[in-house]
Coordinates of C-alpha atoms in Angstrom, one line a residue:
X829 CA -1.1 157.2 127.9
X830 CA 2.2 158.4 129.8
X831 CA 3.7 161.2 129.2
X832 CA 7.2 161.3 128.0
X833 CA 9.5 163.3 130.2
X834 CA 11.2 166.2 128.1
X835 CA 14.6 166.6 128.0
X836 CA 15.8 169.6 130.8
X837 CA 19.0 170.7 132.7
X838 CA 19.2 172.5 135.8
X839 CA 22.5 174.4 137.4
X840 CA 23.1 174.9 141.1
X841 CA 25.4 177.4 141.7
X842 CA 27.8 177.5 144.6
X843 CA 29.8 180.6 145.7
X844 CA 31.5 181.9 148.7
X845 CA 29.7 180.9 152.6
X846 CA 28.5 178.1 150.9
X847 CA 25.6 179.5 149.5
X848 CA 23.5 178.2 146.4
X849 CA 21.0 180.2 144.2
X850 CA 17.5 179.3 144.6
X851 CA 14.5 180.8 142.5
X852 CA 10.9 180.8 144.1
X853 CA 8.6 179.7 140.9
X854 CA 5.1 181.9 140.6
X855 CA 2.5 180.2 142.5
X856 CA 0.8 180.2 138.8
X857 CA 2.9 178.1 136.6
X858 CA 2.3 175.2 135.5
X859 CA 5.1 173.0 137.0
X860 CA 6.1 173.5 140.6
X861 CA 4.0 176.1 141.2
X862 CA 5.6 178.7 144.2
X863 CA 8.2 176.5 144.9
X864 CA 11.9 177.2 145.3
X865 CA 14.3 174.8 142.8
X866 CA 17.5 176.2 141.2
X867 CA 17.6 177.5 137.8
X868 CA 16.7 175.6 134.9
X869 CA 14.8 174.1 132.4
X870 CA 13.8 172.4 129.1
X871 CA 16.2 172.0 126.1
X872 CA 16.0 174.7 123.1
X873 CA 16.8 173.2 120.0
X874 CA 19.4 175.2 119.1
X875 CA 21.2 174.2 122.2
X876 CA 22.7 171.1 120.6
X877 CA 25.3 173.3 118.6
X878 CA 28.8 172.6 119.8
X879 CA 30.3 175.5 117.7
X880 CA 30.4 178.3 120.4
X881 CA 31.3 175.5 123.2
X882 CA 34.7 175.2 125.0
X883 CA 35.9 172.7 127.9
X884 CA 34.1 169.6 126.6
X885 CA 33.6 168.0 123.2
X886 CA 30.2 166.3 122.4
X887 CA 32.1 162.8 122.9
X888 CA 32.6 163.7 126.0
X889 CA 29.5 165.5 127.1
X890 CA 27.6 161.9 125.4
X891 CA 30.5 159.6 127.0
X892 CA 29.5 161.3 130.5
X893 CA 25.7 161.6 130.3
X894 CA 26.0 158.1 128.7
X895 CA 23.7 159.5 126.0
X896 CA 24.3 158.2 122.2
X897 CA 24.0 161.8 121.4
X898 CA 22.9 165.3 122.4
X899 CA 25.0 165.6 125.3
X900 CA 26.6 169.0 125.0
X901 CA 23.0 170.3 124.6
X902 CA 22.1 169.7 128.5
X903 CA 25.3 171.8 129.2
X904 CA 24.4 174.8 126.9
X905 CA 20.6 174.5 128.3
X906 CA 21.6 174.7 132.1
X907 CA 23.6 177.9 131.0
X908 CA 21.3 179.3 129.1
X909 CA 17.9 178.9 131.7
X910 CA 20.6 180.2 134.5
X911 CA 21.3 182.8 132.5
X912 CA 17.8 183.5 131.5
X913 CA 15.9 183.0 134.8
X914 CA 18.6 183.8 137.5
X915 CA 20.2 186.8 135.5
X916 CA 23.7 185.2 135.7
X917 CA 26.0 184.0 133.1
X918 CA 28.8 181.5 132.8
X919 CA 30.6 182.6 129.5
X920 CA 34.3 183.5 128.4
X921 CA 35.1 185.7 125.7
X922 CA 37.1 184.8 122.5
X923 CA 40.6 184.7 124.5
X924 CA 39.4 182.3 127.0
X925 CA 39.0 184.3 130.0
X926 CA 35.9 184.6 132.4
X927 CA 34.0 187.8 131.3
X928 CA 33.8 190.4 134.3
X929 CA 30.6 191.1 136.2
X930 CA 30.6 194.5 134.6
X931 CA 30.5 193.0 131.1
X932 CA 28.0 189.9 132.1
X933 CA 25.8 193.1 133.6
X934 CA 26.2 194.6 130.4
X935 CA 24.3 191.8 128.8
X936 CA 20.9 191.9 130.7
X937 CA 19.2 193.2 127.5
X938 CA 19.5 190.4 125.8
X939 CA 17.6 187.9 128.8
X940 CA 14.6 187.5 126.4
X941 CA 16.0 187.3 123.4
X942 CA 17.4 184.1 121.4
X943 CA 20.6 183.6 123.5
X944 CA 22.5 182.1 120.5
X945 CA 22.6 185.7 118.7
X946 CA 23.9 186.7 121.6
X947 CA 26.8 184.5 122.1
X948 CA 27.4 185.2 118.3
X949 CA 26.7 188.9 118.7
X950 CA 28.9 189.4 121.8
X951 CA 31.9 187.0 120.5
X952 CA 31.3 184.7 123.9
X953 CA 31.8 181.0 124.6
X954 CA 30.2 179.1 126.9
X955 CA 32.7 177.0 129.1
X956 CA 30.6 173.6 129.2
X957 CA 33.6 172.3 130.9
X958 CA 33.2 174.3 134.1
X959 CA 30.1 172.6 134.9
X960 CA 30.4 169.1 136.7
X961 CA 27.7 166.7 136.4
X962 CA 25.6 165.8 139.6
X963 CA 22.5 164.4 139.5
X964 CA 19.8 162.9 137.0
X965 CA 16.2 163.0 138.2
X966 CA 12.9 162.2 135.9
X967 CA 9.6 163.2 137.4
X968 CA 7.1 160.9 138.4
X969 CA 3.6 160.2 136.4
X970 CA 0.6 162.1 136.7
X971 CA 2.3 165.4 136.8
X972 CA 1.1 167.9 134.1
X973 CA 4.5 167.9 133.1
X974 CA 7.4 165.7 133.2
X975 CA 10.8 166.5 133.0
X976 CA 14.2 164.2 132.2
X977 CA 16.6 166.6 134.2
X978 CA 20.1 166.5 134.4
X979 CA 22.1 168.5 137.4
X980 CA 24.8 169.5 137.4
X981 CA 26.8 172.3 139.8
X982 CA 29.4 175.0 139.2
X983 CA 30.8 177.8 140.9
X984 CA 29.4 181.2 140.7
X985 CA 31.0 183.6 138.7
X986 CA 32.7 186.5 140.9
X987 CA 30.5 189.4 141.4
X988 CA 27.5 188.2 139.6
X989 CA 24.3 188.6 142.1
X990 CA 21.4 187.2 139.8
X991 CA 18.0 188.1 140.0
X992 CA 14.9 186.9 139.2
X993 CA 12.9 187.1 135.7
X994 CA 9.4 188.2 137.0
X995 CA 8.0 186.4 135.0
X996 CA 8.2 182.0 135.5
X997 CA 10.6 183.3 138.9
X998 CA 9.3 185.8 141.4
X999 CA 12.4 185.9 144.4
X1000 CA 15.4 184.8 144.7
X1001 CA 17.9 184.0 146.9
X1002 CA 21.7 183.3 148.0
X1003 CA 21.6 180.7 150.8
X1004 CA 23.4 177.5 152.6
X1005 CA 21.7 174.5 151.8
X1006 CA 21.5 174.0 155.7
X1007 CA 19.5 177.1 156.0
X1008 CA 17.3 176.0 152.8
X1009 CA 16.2 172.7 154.6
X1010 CA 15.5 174.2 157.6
X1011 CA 13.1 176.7 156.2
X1012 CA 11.8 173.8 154.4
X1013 CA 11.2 171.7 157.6
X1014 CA 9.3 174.8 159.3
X1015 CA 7.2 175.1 156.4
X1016 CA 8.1 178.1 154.9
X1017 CA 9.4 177.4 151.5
X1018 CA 8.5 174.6 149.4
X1019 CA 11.1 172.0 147.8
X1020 CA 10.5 169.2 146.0
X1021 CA 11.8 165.7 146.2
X1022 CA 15.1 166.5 143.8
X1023 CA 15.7 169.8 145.5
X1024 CA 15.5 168.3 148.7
X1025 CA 18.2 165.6 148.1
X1026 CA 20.7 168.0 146.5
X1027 CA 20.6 170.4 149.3
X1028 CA 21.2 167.8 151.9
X1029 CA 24.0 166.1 149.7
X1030 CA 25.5 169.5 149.7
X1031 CA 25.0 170.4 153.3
X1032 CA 27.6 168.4 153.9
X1033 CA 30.3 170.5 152.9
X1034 CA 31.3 174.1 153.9
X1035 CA 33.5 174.9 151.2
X1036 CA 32.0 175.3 147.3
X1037 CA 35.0 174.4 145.9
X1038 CA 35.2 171.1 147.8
X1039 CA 31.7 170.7 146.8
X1040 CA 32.6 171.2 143.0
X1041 CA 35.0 168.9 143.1
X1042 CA 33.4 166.1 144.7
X1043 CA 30.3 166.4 141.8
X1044 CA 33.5 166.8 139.6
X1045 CA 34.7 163.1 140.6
X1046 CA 31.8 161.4 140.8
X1047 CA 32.1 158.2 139.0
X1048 CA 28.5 157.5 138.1
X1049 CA 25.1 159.8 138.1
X1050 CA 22.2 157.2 139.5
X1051 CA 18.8 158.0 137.7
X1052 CA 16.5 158.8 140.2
X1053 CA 13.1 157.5 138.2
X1054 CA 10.0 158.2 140.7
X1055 CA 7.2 155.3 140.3
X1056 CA 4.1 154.6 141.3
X1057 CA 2.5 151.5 142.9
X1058 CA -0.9 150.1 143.7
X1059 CA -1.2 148.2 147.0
X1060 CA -3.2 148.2 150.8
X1061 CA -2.1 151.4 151.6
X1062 CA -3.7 152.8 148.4
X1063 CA -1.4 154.5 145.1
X1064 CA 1.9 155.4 146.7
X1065 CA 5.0 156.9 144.8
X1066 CA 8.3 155.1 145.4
X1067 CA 11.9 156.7 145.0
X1068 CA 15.3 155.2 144.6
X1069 CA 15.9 154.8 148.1
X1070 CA 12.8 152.7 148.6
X1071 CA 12.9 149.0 148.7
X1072 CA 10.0 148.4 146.1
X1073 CA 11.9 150.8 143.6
X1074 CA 14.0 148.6 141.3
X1075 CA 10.8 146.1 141.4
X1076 CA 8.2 148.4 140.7
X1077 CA 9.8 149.9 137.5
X1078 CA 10.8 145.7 136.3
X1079 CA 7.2 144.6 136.5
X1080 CA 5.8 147.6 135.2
X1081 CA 8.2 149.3 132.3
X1082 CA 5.2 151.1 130.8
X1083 CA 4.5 153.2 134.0
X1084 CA 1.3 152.2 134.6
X1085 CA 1.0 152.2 138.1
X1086 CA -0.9 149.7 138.3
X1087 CA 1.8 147.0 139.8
X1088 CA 1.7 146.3 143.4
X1089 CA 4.6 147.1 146.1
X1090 CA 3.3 144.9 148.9
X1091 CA 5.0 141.3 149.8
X1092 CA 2.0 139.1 150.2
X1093 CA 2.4 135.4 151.1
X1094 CA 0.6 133.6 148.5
X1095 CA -0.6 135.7 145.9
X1096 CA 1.1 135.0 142.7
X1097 CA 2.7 138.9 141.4
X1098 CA 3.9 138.6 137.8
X1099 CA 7.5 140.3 137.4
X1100 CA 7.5 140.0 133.9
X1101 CA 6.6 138.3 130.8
X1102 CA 8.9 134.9 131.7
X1103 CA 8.4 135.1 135.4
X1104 CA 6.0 135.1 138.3
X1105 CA 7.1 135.1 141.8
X1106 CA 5.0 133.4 144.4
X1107 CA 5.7 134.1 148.4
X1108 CA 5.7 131.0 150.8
X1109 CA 4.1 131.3 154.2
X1110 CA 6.9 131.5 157.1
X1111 CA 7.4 134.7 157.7
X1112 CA 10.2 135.2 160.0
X1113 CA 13.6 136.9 161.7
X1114 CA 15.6 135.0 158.9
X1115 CA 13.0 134.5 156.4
X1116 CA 11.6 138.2 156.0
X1117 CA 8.4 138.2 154.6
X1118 CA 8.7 134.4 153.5
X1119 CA 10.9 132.8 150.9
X1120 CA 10.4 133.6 147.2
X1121 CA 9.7 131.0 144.9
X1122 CA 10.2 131.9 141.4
X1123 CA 8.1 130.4 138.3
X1124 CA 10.0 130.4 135.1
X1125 CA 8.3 130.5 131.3
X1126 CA 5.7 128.2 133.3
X1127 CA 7.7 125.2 133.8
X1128 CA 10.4 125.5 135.9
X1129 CA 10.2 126.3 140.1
X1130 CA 13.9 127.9 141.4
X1131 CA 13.5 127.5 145.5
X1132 CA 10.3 125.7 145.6
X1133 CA 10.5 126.3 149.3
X1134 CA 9.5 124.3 152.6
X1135 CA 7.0 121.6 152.4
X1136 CA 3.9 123.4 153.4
X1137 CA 1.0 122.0 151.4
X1138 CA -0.9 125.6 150.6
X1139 CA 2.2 126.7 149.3
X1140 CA 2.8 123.5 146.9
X1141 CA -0.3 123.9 145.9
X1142 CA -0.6 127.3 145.0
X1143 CA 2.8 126.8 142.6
X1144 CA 0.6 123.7 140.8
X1145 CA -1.8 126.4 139.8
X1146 CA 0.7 128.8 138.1
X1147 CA 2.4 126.2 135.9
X1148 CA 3.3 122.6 134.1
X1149 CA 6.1 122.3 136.0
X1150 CA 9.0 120.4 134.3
X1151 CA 12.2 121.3 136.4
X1152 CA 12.5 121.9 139.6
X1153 CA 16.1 124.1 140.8
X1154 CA 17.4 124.4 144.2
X1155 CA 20.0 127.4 145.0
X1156 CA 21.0 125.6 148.1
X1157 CA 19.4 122.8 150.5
X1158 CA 18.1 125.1 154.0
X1159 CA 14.8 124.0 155.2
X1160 CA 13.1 127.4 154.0
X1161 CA 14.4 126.4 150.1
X1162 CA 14.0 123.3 149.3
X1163 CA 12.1 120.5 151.2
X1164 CA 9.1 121.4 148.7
X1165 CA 10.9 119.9 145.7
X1166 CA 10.2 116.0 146.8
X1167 CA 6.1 116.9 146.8
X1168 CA 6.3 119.0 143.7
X1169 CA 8.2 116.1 142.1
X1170 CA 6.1 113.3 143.4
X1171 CA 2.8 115.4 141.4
X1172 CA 4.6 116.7 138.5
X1173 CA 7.8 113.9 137.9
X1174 CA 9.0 117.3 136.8
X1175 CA 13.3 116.8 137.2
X1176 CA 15.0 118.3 140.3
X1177 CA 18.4 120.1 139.7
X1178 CA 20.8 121.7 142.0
X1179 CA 23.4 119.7 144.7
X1180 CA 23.7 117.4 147.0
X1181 CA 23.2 118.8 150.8
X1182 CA 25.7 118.6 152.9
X1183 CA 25.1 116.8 156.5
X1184 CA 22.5 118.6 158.4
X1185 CA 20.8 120.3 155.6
X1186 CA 17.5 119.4 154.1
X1187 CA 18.3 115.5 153.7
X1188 CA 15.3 115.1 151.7
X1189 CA 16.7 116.9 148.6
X1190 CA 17.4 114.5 146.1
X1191 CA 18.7 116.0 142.7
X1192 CA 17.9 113.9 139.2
X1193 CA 21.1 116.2 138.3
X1194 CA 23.7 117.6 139.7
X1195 CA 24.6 121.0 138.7
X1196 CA 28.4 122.3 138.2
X1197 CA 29.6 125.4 137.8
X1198 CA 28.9 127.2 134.2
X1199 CA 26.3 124.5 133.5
X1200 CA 23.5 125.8 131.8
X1201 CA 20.0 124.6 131.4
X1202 CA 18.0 124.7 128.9
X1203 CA 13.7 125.2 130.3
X1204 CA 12.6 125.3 126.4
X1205 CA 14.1 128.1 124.7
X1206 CA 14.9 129.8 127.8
X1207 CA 18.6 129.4 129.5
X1208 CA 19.6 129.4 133.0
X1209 CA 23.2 129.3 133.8
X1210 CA 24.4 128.1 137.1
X1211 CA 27.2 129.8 138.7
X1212 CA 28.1 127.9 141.7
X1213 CA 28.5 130.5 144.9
X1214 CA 29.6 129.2 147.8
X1215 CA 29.8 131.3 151.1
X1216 CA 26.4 131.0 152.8
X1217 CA 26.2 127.0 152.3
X1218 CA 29.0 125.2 150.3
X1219 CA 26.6 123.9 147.8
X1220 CA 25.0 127.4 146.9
X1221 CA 24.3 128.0 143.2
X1222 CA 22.6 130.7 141.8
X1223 CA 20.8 130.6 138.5
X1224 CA 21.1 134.0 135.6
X1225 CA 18.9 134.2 133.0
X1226 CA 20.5 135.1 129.9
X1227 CA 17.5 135.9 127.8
X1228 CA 16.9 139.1 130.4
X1229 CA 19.8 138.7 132.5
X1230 CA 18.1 138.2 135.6
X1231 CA 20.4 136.5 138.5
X1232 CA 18.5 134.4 140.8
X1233 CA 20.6 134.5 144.0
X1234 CA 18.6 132.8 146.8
X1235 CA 20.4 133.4 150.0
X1236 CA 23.8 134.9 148.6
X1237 CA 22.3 138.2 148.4
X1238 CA 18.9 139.4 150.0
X1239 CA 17.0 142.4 149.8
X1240 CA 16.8 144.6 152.6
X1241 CA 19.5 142.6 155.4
X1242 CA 22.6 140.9 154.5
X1243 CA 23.1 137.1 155.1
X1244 CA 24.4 134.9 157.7
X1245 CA 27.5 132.8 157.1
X1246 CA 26.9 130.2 160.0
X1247 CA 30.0 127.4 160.0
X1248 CA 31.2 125.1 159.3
X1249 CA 29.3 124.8 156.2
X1250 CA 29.2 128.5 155.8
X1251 CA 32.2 129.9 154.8
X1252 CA 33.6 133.8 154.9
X1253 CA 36.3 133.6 152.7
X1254 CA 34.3 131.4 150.3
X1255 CA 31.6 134.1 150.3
X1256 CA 33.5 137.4 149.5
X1257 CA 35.1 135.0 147.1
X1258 CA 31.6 134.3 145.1
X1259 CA 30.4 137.7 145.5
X1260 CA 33.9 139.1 143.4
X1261 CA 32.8 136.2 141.0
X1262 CA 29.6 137.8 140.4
X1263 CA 31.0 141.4 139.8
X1264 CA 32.2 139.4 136.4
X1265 CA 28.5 138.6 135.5
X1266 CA 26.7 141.1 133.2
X1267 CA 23.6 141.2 135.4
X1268 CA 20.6 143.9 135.0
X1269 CA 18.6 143.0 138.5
X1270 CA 18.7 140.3 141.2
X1271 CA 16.1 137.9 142.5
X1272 CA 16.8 137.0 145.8
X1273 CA 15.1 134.7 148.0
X1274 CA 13.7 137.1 150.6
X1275 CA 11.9 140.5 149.7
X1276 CA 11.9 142.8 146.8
X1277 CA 14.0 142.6 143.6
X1278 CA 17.5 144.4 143.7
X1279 CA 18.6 146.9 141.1
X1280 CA 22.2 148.7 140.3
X1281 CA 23.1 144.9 141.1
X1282 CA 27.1 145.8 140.5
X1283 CA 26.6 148.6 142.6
X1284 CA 24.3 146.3 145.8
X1285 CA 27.7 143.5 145.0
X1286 CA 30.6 145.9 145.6
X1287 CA 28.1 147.4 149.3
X1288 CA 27.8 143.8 150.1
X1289 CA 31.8 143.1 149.7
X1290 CA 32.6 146.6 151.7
X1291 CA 30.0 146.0 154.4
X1292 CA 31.6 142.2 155.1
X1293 CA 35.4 144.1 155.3
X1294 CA 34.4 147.2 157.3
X1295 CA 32.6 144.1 159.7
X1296 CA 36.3 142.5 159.2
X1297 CA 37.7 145.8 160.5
X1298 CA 35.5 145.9 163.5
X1299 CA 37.0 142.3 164.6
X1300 CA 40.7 143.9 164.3
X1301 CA 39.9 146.7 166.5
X1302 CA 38.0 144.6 169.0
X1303 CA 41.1 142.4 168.9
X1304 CA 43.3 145.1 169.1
X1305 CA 41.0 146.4 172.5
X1306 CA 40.5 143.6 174.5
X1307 CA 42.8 141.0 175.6
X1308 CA 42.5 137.4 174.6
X1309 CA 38.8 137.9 174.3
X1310 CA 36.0 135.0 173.4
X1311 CA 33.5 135.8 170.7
X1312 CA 30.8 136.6 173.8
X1313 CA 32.8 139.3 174.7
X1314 CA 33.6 140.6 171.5
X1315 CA 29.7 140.8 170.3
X1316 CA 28.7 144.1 171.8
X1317 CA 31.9 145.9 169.9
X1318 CA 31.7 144.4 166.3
X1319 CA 28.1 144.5 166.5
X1320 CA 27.2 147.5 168.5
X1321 CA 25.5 148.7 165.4
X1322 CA 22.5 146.2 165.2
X1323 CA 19.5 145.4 168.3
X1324 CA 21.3 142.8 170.8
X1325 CA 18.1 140.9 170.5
X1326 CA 20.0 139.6 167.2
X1327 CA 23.3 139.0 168.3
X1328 CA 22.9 135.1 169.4
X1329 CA 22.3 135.1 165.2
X1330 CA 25.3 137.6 164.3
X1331 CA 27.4 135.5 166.7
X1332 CA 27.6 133.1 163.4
X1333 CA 28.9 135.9 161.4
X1334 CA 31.3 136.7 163.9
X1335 CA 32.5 133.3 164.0
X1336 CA 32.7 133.2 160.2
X1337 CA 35.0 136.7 160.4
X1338 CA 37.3 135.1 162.9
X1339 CA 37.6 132.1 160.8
X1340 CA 38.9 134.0 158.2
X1341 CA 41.6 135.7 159.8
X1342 CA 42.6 132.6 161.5
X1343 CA 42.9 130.7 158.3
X1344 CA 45.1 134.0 156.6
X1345 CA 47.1 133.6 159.9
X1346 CA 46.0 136.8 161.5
X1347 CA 44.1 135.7 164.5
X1348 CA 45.2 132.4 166.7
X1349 CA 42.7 130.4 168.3
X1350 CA 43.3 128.9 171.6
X1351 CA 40.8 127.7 174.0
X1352 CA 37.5 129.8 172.3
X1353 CA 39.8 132.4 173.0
X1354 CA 41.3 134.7 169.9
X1355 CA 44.9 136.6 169.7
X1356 CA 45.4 139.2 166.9
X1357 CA 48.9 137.8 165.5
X1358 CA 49.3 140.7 163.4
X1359 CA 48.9 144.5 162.6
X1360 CA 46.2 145.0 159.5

């Protein structure tokens, strides 16, 4: 059985040179034994009362952890442990204002004892609204203990030192975040994972109160969910940074572990309940590990792939295939519909290519925008996506709100817009239409599932206009210049062994900005008309 993470808060504390507090743990506890985190720990029950809080109501503590309830109680509990373990206290007295060091000395005594008698006792408050929410972290299975943690920062009260308790805490310690990792990297202290990447998220910054502010205005706290996976490398644990991360914790919601994270050509891997993916054999620069072809409730293919018979066969063996969905007509997403159709007489859906696409691709129907199709008690809605090839659809699920995206958004690379059929404008276009689309994960048709799928949207959208950027300035540098001799400025960022394939791109950006009437083209030769 997993264990269910307990609730916990933890409260980095920033004061003048930048420093934070760090506790070093006794090598003997039970959780993160001898290594150095900042203060914290698990929720008290009595830390859910509101009635000695000031700064922040529970609605807004909930609104801001998006919790239905209990909010306020992470705030009080990061207080309380900081005040318990690290001997410092963020409190104000009954007028409002910060108590002095002298008075939070004052109240050492009361370290082990309940600290509500103490806030009633002493007539404090504890200013929840000084604290600015920064991180949510939930440690991995298998620990002997697992905590739901939510971070958050603040600045130091003046004059307060801290010290350790003796008793969970045996040093402690004012110092940069800089400093922290580097005695990390040389092997003298010990941080884990969540430490790690709230010191180097800090290290950026030389001022606390810049750093306060900046956790003060983010818009959204990611949770960072470790996970682990079973695969030819053995059980490895995968972190939100990771590509398998979003897929591992789809296919296995339980935390099993026992999900794999390699891409495998042929060997079915079933992502949930309603669908099994199965990986086609051409590996490649633009196919990644192969294309994904998806098998829905049993009996429908999306992106049956290209006609290689191992690979038609293998999708006969996971299903009694009824429909067959195309999102567009590219020779590594479709020419496998005719032989799947010619075994099955299952129905072929999608649109027509366009000249010089997969000619072979004949659709029974053809799909418009908003259509949706009905697989049997399952519904897949097509929203028609142009940008990568004019005739691109992608497919959500509305039972589980999966978006099936083939080659309008990948995992791991972006796409190529390659004209004429593929069109810039067209694609920024469809990928704003898709921020509309209440979507929980993507399905692309190369690599892993995408999560935060709003989030991998709005990259995709800056990525293309910082790329736009780079044309400007490359226009703006050189004079008259042909799309050779702009390459190795707009793309200076990527191997020149690719840049005969971004060359396509770049010809997709220009014809954008010749169509808004920014760039003239005269002789394969581009003028910036005006200032952006």
């Amino acid at each position: 059985m997993v264990m269910t993470p307990r609730p916990a808060a933890t409260l980095i504390l920033l004061r003048e040179g930048m420093e934070v507090l760090m506790l070093q743990r006794t090598q003997s506890a039970a959780f993160l034994g001898g290594a150095y985190v900042f203060p914290g720990g698990s929720l008290d029950p009595q830390d859910g009362s509101s009635d000695r809080v000031i700064g922040l109501t529970a609605a807004q503590a909930n609104e801001r952890l998006k919790v239905s309830s209990g909010g306020i109680a992470y705030y009080v509990a990061a207080i309380r442990e900081c005040f318990e373990e690290a001997g410092v206290i963020l409190a104000r007295d009954a007028s409002g204002a910060p108590i002095s060091a002298t008075r939070a000395e004052s109240l050492m005594s009361w370290r082990k004892k309940p600290f509500r008698e103490m806030l009633q006792a002493e007539d404090l408050y504890i200013p929840a609204g000084d604290l600015a929410y920064y991180g949510h972290w939930i440690t991995a299975p298998g620990r002997s203990r697992r905590f739901d943690a939510r971070f958050f920062v603040a600045l130091a009260p003046e004059g307060q030192q801290g010290s350790h308790d003796a008793a969970e805490t045996v040093h402690d310690v004012w110092i940069t975040p800089r400093e922290a990792l580097e005695r990390s990297g040389r092997g003298e202290i010990e941080l884990v994972n969540a430490t790690q990447q709230s010191l180097k998220d800090l290290s950026r910054f030389s001022d606390p109160h810049a750093a306060f502010e900046y956790g003060r205005a983010l818009p959204d706290i990611e949770e960072n969910r470790a996970c682990w996976a079973q695969g030819k490398q053995g059980a490895k644990i995968f972190r939100r940074p990771d590509a398998p991360y979003f897929e591992i914790h789809w296919s296995d919601p339980g935390e099993t572990g026992e999900t794999t994270y390699n891409l495998v050509a042929g060997e079915p891997k079933r992502l949930d309940r309603r669908m099994t993916r199965v990986i086609a054999p051409n590996p490649g620069l633009m196919t990644g590990p192969g294309t994904n072809t998806y098998i829905v409730g049993g009996r429908a293919v999306i992106d049956p792939g290209p006609a290689i018979d191992s690979h038609v066969e293998k999708i006969l063996q996971l299903g009694d295939i009824k429909w067959i969905l195309c999102t567009h007509t590219h020779v590594d997403h479709s020419p496998a519909a005719a032989a799947l159709k010619a075994a099955t007489g299952a129905q072929v859906l999608g649109r027509p290519a366009p000249a010089g696409q997969d000619a072979t691709f004949q659709p029974d129907f053809v799909l418009e925008n908003g259509q949706r199709v009905d697989l049997g008690g399952i519904s897949l809605r097509a929203i028609h996506t142009p940008g990568h090839a004019s005739n691109h659809l992608c497919y959500l699920l509305e039972e589980t709100r999966m978006l099936f995206t083939g080659d309008h958004v990948m995992q791991g690379s972006t796409v190529v817009i390659n004209p004429p059929d593929g069109d810039m404008r067209a694609y920024l276009q469809s990928l704003e239409r898709l921020l509309g689309e209440d979507i929980a994960i993507i399905a692309p048709g190369h690599g892993y599932l995408i999560g935060a799928p709003h989030r991998e949207l709005r990259r995709l959208i800056a990525h293309r206009l910082n790329r736009e950027r780079k044309v400007v300035a490359a226009l703006e540098r050189l004079e008259h210049p042909s799309i050779d001799e702009m390459l190795p400025l707009v793309y200076d960022d990527v191997p020149e062994r690719i840049h005969r394939v971004a060359a396509r791109s770049l010809t997709a950006h220009l014809d954008k900005l010749v169509a808004e009437g920014a760039v003239r083209l005269e002789e394969s030769r581009y003028t910036l008309v005006t200032s952006r």
